Amino acid sequence: MTEDRNDEGRMPDGQRVPLPLKLFGALCVLGGLASLGDLVPVAVSLVQGLGGAGYRTASVAIFAALMAVLAASAVLFVFLGVRLLLNRRKHAAATANTLAALTVLSIIGTLMLFGLSAHHIGYLVQLVILIAVTSYLDPSLAEERAAAQAAQDGQGAAPRRAAPGRRG
């Protein structure tokens, strides 16, 4: 059972992106744009610091890789936010998956450069939210939920059975 979607990934009229996801989309756009703006002075200070030769080569390489990961994350957050705001799910799940991987790389990079800090809590929250968004937007999971809902609606007033391993 596949859902009808047009070429842009828009869902049929009755199936829109829920309001909490649209709010998350707006926050993605704002956060992505703010992150891009924050990366400019950091990149300038790195270039200035390279002139003083006060950094080790490994640190510079890790920092440059981290800057690339953060810039790519910022651009993809804007892309994901626009897709959610315009109710276009096509590529949104893949973008959220990519952002989750980039978040893990960001965690590793900041751990190597700065050690463990409270800053990593934000990355972990971001990772959990991205995994939840991915699971909601994934087309195969959406089809499974629709099939389960149709089966449940077909049962009428039959009592619901608890999933294995859960108490009902």
mmCIF file of C-alpha atoms in Angstrom:
data_model
loop_
_atom_site.group_PDB
_atom_site.id
_atom_site.type_symbol
_atom_site.label_atom_id
_atom_site.label_comp_id
_atom_site.label_asym_id
_atom_site.label_seq_id
_atom_site.Cartn_x
_atom_site.Cartn_y
_atom_site.Cartn_z
ATOM 1 C CA MET A 1 0.000 0.000 0.000
ATOM 2 C CA THR A 2 1.703 3.166 -1.148
ATOM 3 C CA GLU A 3 0.523 6.681 -0.544
ATOM 4 C CA ASP A 4 -0.040 8.983 -3.495
ATOM 5 C CA ARG A 5 2.547 11.724 -3.619
ATOM 6 C CA ASN A 6 3.355 14.197 -6.330
ATOM 7 C CA ASP A 7 6.858 14.809 -7.639
ATOM 8 C CA GLU A 8 7.678 17.318 -4.897
ATOM 9 C CA GLY A 9 6.842 14.886 -2.114
ATOM 10 C CA ARG A 10 3.712 16.702 -0.996
ATOM 11 C CA MET A 11 1.252 14.521 0.817
ATOM 12 C CA PRO A 12 -2.425 14.383 -0.245
ATOM 13 C CA ASP A 13 -4.664 17.133 1.140
ATOM 14 C CA GLY A 14 -5.794 15.198 4.194
ATOM 15 C CA GLN A 15 -2.250 14.367 5.293
ATOM 16 C CA ARG A 16 -0.256 17.418 6.290
ATOM 17 C CA VAL A 17 2.872 17.749 8.363
ATOM 18 C CA PRO A 18 1.675 18.172 11.968
ATOM 19 C CA LEU A 19 2.022 21.549 13.666
ATOM 20 C CA PRO A 20 4.813 20.434 16.063
ATOM 21 C CA LEU A 21 6.904 19.354 13.059
ATOM 22 C CA LYS A 22 6.224 22.663 11.323
ATOM 23 C CA LEU A 23 7.367 24.451 14.482
ATOM 24 C CA PHE A 24 10.480 22.277 14.475
ATOM 25 C CA GLY A 25 10.939 23.219 10.808
ATOM 26 C CA ALA A 26 10.825 26.921 11.663
ATOM 27 C CA LEU A 27 13.377 26.380 14.430
ATOM 28 C CA CYS A 28 15.576 24.442 11.973
ATOM 29 C CA VAL A 29 15.589 27.361 9.532
ATOM 30 C CA LEU A 30 16.335 29.927 12.243
ATOM 31 C CA GLY A 31 18.988 27.761 13.911
ATOM 32 C CA GLY A 32 20.654 26.884 10.610
ATOM 33 C CA LEU A 33 20.887 30.503 9.519
ATOM 34 C CA ALA A 34 22.171 31.577 12.935
ATOM 35 C CA SER A 35 24.767 28.791 12.873
ATOM 36 C CA LEU A 36 26.038 29.881 9.478
ATOM 37 C CA GLY A 37 26.425 33.422 10.802
ATOM 38 C CA ASP A 38 28.277 32.164 13.879
ATOM 39 C CA LEU A 39 30.755 30.151 11.815
ATOM 40 C CA VAL A 40 32.138 33.196 9.968
ATOM 41 C CA PRO A 41 34.002 34.790 12.916
ATOM 42 C CA VAL A 42 35.267 31.382 14.053
ATOM 43 C CA ALA A 43 36.718 30.707 10.594
ATOM 44 C CA VAL A 44 38.336 34.160 10.551
ATOM 45 C CA SER A 45 39.937 33.582 13.959
ATOM 46 C CA LEU A 46 41.247 30.192 12.796
ATOM 47 C CA VAL A 47 42.900 31.783 9.792
ATOM 48 C CA GLN A 48 44.388 34.509 12.001
ATOM 49 C CA GLY A 49 45.622 31.890 14.468
ATOM 50 C CA LEU A 50 47.325 29.940 11.719
ATOM 51 C CA GLY A 51 49.517 32.956 11.012
ATOM 52 C CA GLY A 52 50.846 32.847 14.571
ATOM 53 C CA ALA A 53 51.768 29.154 14.240
ATOM 54 C CA GLY A 54 50.400 28.436 17.719
ATOM 55 C CA TYR A 55 48.374 25.373 16.717
ATOM 56 C CA ARG A 56 49.448 21.786 16.098
ATOM 57 C CA THR A 57 48.784 20.338 12.659
ATOM 58 C CA ALA A 58 46.403 17.666 14.007
ATOM 59 C CA SER A 59 44.358 20.272 15.860
ATOM 60 C CA VAL A 60 44.084 22.421 12.742
ATOM 61 C CA ALA A 61 42.978 19.439 10.652
ATOM 62 C CA ILE A 62 40.356 18.388 13.205
ATOM 63 C CA PHE A 63 39.141 21.962 13.576
ATOM 64 C CA ALA A 64 38.850 22.411 9.804
ATOM 65 C CA ALA A 65 36.932 19.125 9.511
ATOM 66 C CA LEU A 66 34.651 20.183 12.364
ATOM 67 C CA MET A 67 34.011 23.527 10.645
ATOM 68 C CA ALA A 68 33.044 21.698 7.440
ATOM 69 C CA VAL A 69 30.698 19.375 9.350
ATOM 70 C CA LEU A 70 29.070 22.304 11.179
ATOM 71 C CA ALA A 71 28.648 24.293 7.949
ATOM 72 C CA ALA A 72 27.087 21.297 6.197
ATOM 73 C CA SER A 73 24.803 20.751 9.203
ATOM 74 C CA ALA A 74 23.657 24.359 9.150
ATOM 75 C CA VAL A 75 22.798 24.199 5.438
ATOM 76 C CA LEU A 76 20.980 20.875 5.864
ATOM 77 C CA PHE A 77 19.012 22.209 8.845
ATOM 78 C CA VAL A 78 17.762 25.072 6.671
ATOM 79 C CA PHE A 79 16.874 22.570 3.908
ATOM 80 C CA LEU A 80 15.024 20.301 6.367
ATOM 81 C CA GLY A 81 13.156 23.226 7.896
ATOM 82 C CA VAL A 82 11.998 24.543 4.527
ATOM 83 C CA ARG A 83 10.846 21.051 3.500
ATOM 84 C CA LEU A 84 8.816 20.679 6.699
ATOM 85 C CA LEU A 85 7.315 24.176 6.488
ATOM 86 C CA LEU A 86 6.201 23.620 2.889
ATOM 87 C CA ASN A 87 4.734 20.172 3.697
ATOM 88 C CA ARG A 88 7.205 18.427 1.399
ATOM 89 C CA ARG A 89 8.350 15.196 2.971
ATOM 90 C CA LYS A 90 10.406 14.011 0.016
ATOM 91 C CA HIS A 91 14.057 13.858 1.078
ATOM 92 C CA ALA A 92 13.203 15.120 4.580
ATOM 93 C CA ALA A 93 13.763 11.729 6.247
ATOM 94 C CA ALA A 94 17.068 11.252 4.408
ATOM 95 C CA THR A 95 18.114 14.774 5.409
ATOM 96 C CA ALA A 96 17.290 14.055 9.051
ATOM 97 C CA ASN A 97 19.326 10.825 8.834
ATOM 98 C CA THR A 98 22.272 12.731 7.383
ATOM 99 C CA LEU A 99 21.967 15.365 10.092
ATOM 100 C CA ALA A 100 22.010 12.646 12.757
ATOM 101 C CA ALA A 101 25.271 11.303 11.311
ATOM 102 C CA LEU A 102 26.742 14.818 11.141
ATOM 103 C CA THR A 103 25.692 15.377 14.758
ATOM 104 C CA VAL A 104 27.649 12.282 15.789
ATOM 105 C CA LEU A 105 30.671 13.615 13.880
ATOM 106 C CA SER A 106 30.258 16.969 15.643
ATOM 107 C CA ILE A 107 30.217 15.231 19.015
ATOM 108 C CA ILE A 108 33.399 13.335 18.163
ATOM 109 C CA GLY A 109 35.149 16.446 16.830
ATOM 110 C CA THR A 110 34.310 18.597 19.838
ATOM 111 C CA LEU A 111 35.351 15.783 22.165
ATOM 112 C CA MET A 112 38.743 15.587 20.463
ATOM 113 C CA LEU A 113 39.298 19.333 20.552
ATOM 114 C CA PHE A 114 37.720 20.443 23.813
ATOM 115 C CA GLY A 115 37.006 17.329 25.889
ATOM 116 C CA LEU A 116 33.706 16.396 27.498
ATOM 117 C CA SER A 117 31.587 19.370 28.525
ATOM 118 C CA ALA A 118 28.003 20.413 29.132
ATOM 119 C CA HIS A 119 27.964 21.584 25.501
ATOM 120 C CA HIS A 120 27.510 17.953 24.466
ATOM 121 C CA ILE A 121 24.079 17.776 26.130
ATOM 122 C CA GLY A 122 22.710 19.975 23.341
ATOM 123 C CA TYR A 123 24.160 17.643 20.725
ATOM 124 C CA LEU A 124 22.557 14.636 22.432
ATOM 125 C CA VAL A 125 19.152 16.344 22.587
ATOM 126 C CA GLN A 126 19.527 17.263 18.910
ATOM 127 C CA LEU A 127 20.350 13.643 18.083
ATOM 128 C CA VAL A 128 17.286 12.298 19.910
ATOM 129 C CA ILE A 129 14.995 14.808 18.167
ATOM 130 C CA LEU A 130 16.470 13.973 14.754
ATOM 131 C CA ILE A 131 15.943 10.255 15.337
ATOM 132 C CA ALA A 132 12.310 10.907 16.309
ATOM 133 C CA VAL A 133 11.767 13.099 13.224
ATOM 134 C CA THR A 134 13.375 10.453 11.023
ATOM 135 C CA SER A 135 11.137 7.730 12.387
ATOM 136 C CA TYR A 136 8.054 9.880 11.803
ATOM 137 C CA LEU A 137 8.989 10.963 8.268
ATOM 138 C CA ASP A 138 10.295 7.604 7.010
ATOM 139 C CA PRO A 139 7.902 6.530 4.209
ATOM 140 C CA SER A 140 8.103 2.816 4.990
ATOM 141 C CA LEU A 141 7.279 3.418 8.644
ATOM 142 C CA ALA A 142 4.415 5.711 7.627
ATOM 143 C CA GLU A 143 3.011 2.937 5.429
ATOM 144 C CA GLU A 144 3.265 0.492 8.332
ATOM 145 C CA ARG A 145 1.429 2.924 10.630
ATOM 146 C CA ALA A 146 -1.296 3.452 7.992
ATOM 147 C CA ALA A 147 -1.694 -0.308 7.522
ATOM 148 C CA ALA A 148 -1.887 -0.852 11.290
ATOM 149 C CA GLN A 149 -4.452 1.940 11.614
ATOM 150 C CA ALA A 150 -6.535 0.460 8.770
ATOM 151 C CA ALA A 151 -6.393 -2.971 10.391
ATOM 152 C CA GLN A 152 -7.392 -1.510 13.731
ATOM 153 C CA ASP A 153 -10.279 0.417 12.141
ATOM 154 C CA GLY A 154 -11.393 -2.780 10.419
ATOM 155 C CA GLN A 155 -11.633 -4.601 13.750
ATOM 156 C CA GLY A 156 -14.224 -2.142 15.010
ATOM 157 C CA ALA A 157 -14.839 -2.498 18.728
ATOM 158 C CA ALA A 158 -12.526 -5.466 19.163
ATOM 159 C CA PRO A 159 -10.224 -5.075 22.158
ATOM 160 C CA ARG A 160 -6.678 -4.013 21.394
ATOM 161 C CA ARG A 161 -3.980 -6.536 22.102
ATOM 162 C CA ALA A 162 -0.785 -5.456 23.786
ATOM 163 C CA ALA A 163 2.386 -5.645 21.772
ATOM 164 C CA PRO A 164 4.743 -8.481 22.705
ATOM 165 C CA GLY A 165 6.757 -7.580 25.759
ATOM 166 C CA ARG A 166 4.333 -4.842 26.832
ATOM 167 C CA ARG A 167 1.571 -4.885 29.342
ATOM 168 C CA GLY A 168 -1.776 -3.842 27.978
#
